[in-house]
Coordinates of C-alpha atoms in Angstrom, one line a residue:
X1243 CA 0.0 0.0 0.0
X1244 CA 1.0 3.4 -1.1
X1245 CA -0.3 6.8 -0.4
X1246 CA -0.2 9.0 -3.4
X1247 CA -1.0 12.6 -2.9
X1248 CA -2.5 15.3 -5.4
X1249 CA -0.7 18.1 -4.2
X1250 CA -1.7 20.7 -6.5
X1251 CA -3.7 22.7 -4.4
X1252 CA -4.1 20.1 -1.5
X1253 CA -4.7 21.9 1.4
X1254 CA -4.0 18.5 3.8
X1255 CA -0.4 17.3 2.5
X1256 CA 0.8 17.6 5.8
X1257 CA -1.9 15.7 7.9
X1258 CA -0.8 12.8 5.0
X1259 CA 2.6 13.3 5.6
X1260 CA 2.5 12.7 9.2
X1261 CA -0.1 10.0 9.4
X1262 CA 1.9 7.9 6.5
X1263 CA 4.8 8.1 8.2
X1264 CA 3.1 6.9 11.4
X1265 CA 1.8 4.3 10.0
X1266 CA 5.0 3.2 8.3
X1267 CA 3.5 3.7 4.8
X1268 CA 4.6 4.8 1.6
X1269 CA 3.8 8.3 0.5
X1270 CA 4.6 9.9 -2.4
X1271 CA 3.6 13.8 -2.8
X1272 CA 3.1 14.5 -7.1
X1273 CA 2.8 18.1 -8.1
X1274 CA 4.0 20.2 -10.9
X1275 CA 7.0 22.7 -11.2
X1276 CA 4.3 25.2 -10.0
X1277 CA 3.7 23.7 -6.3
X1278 CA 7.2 22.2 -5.5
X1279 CA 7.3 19.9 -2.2
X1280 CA 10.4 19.0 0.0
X1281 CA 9.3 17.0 3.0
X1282 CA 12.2 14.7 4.7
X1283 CA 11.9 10.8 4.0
X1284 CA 8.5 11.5 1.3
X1285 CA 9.5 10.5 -2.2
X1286 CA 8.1 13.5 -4.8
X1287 CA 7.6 13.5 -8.1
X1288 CA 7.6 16.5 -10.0
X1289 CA 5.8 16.6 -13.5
X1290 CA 6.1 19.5 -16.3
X1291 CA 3.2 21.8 -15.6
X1292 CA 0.4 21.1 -17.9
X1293 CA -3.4 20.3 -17.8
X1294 CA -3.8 17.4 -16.2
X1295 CA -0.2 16.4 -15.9
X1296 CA -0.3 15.7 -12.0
X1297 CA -3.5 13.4 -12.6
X1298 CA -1.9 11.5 -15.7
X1299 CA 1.3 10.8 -13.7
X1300 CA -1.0 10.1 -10.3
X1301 CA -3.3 7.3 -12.4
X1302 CA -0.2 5.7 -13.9
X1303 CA 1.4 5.6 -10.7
X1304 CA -1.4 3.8 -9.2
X1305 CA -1.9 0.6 -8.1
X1306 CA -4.5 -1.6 -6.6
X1307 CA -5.0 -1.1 -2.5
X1308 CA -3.3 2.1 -3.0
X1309 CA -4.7 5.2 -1.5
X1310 CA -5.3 8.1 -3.4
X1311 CA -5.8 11.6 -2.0
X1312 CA -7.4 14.4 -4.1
X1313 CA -10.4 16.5 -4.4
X1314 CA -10.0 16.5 -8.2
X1315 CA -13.4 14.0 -9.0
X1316 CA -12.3 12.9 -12.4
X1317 CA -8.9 11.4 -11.5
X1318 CA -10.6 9.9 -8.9
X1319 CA -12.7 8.2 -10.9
X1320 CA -9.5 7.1 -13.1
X1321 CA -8.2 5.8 -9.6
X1322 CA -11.5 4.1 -8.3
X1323 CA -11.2 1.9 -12.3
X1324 CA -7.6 1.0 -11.1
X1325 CA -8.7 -0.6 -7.5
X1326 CA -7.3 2.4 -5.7
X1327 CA -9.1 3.6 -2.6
X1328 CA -9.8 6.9 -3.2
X1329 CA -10.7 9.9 -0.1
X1330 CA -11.0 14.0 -0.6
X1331 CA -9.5 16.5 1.6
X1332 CA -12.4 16.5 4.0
X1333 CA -12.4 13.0 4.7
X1334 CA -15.2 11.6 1.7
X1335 CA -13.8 8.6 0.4
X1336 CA -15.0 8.4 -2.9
X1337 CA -16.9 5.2 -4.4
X1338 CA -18.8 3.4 -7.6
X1339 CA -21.9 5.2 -5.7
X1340 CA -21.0 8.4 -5.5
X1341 CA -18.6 9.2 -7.9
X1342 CA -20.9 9.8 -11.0
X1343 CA -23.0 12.2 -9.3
X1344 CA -20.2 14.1 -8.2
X1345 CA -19.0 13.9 -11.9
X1346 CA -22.2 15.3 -13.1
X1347 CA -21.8 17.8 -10.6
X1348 CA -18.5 19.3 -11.6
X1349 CA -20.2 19.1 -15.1
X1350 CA -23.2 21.2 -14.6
X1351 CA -20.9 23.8 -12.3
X1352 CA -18.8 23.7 -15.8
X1353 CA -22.2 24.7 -17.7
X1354 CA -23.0 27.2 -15.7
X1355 CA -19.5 28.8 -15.5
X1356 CA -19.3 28.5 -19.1
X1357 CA -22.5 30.5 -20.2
X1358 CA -21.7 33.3 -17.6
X1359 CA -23.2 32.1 -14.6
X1360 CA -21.4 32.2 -11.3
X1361 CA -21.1 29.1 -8.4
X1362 CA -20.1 29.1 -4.7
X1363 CA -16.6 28.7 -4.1
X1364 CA -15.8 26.4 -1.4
X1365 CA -15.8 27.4 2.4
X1366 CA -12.8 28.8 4.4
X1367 CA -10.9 25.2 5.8
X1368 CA -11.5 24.5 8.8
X1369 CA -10.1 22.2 12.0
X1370 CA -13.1 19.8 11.8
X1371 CA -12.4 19.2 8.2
X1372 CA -8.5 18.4 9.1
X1373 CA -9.7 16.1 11.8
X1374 CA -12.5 14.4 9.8
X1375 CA -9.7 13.8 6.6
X1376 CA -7.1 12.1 9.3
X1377 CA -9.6 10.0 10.9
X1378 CA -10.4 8.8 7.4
X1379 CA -6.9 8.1 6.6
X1380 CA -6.0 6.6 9.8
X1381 CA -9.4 4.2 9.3
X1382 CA -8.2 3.7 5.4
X1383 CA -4.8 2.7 6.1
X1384 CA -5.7 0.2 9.4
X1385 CA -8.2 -1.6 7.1

């Protein structure tokens, strides 16, 4: 088991970090030359900067049992086809049952943005979201 991070504008890197390196997993941090990551003892790979270059290099990367954090729904979706388990920044774990309605989600948000319209960004982060996403991981990785 590996723990591969999206860490283009992962806002819980960090909390992953830490509660890989507990755990005595794997974690590798992927991110483009525009969000550079040094942590000790984390392998990271950097990619050119491109669309979709981090989730390209994340999907190929991935492997069955792995874990796979990211709030990006389609490369989650990529992930979920390759047996990867799959959890957000606030501690969703993604799944066959909810990742197409999330899909069309992001889809009709894309419409609206599109034609004009406007959506909600997301929420200021807070430290119930932080805890919410560990307990997750800590659940994810214990099995």
């Amino acid at each position: 088991m590996t723990v591969l991070i999206d860490a283009d504008g992962c806002p819980v890197v960090d909390i992953t970090v830490k509660t890989a390196n507990q755990a005595g997993i794997e974690c590798v941090i992927i991110c483009d030359t525009s969000h550079i990551f040094e942590k000790p003892g984390i392998k990271t790979v950097i990619v050119s900067k491109g669309n979709d270059s981090v989730d390209f290099a994340l999907v190929n990367m991935a492997q069955k049992g792995d874990i796979v954090v990211t709030q990006d729904y389609g490369l989650a979706a990529m992930c979920l086809a390759r047996g990867a388990v799959c959890v957000n920044q606030n501690g969703m774990i993604y799944s066959d049952g909810n990742i197409d309605s999330l899909l069309m989600q992001r889809y009709t948000s894309k419409k609206i943005r599109m034609s004009g319209g406007r959506t909600k960004g997301p929420a200021k982060r807070t430290q119930e979201q932080d805890k919410a996403f560990e307990q997750t991981l800590k659940e994810l990785i214990s099995g």
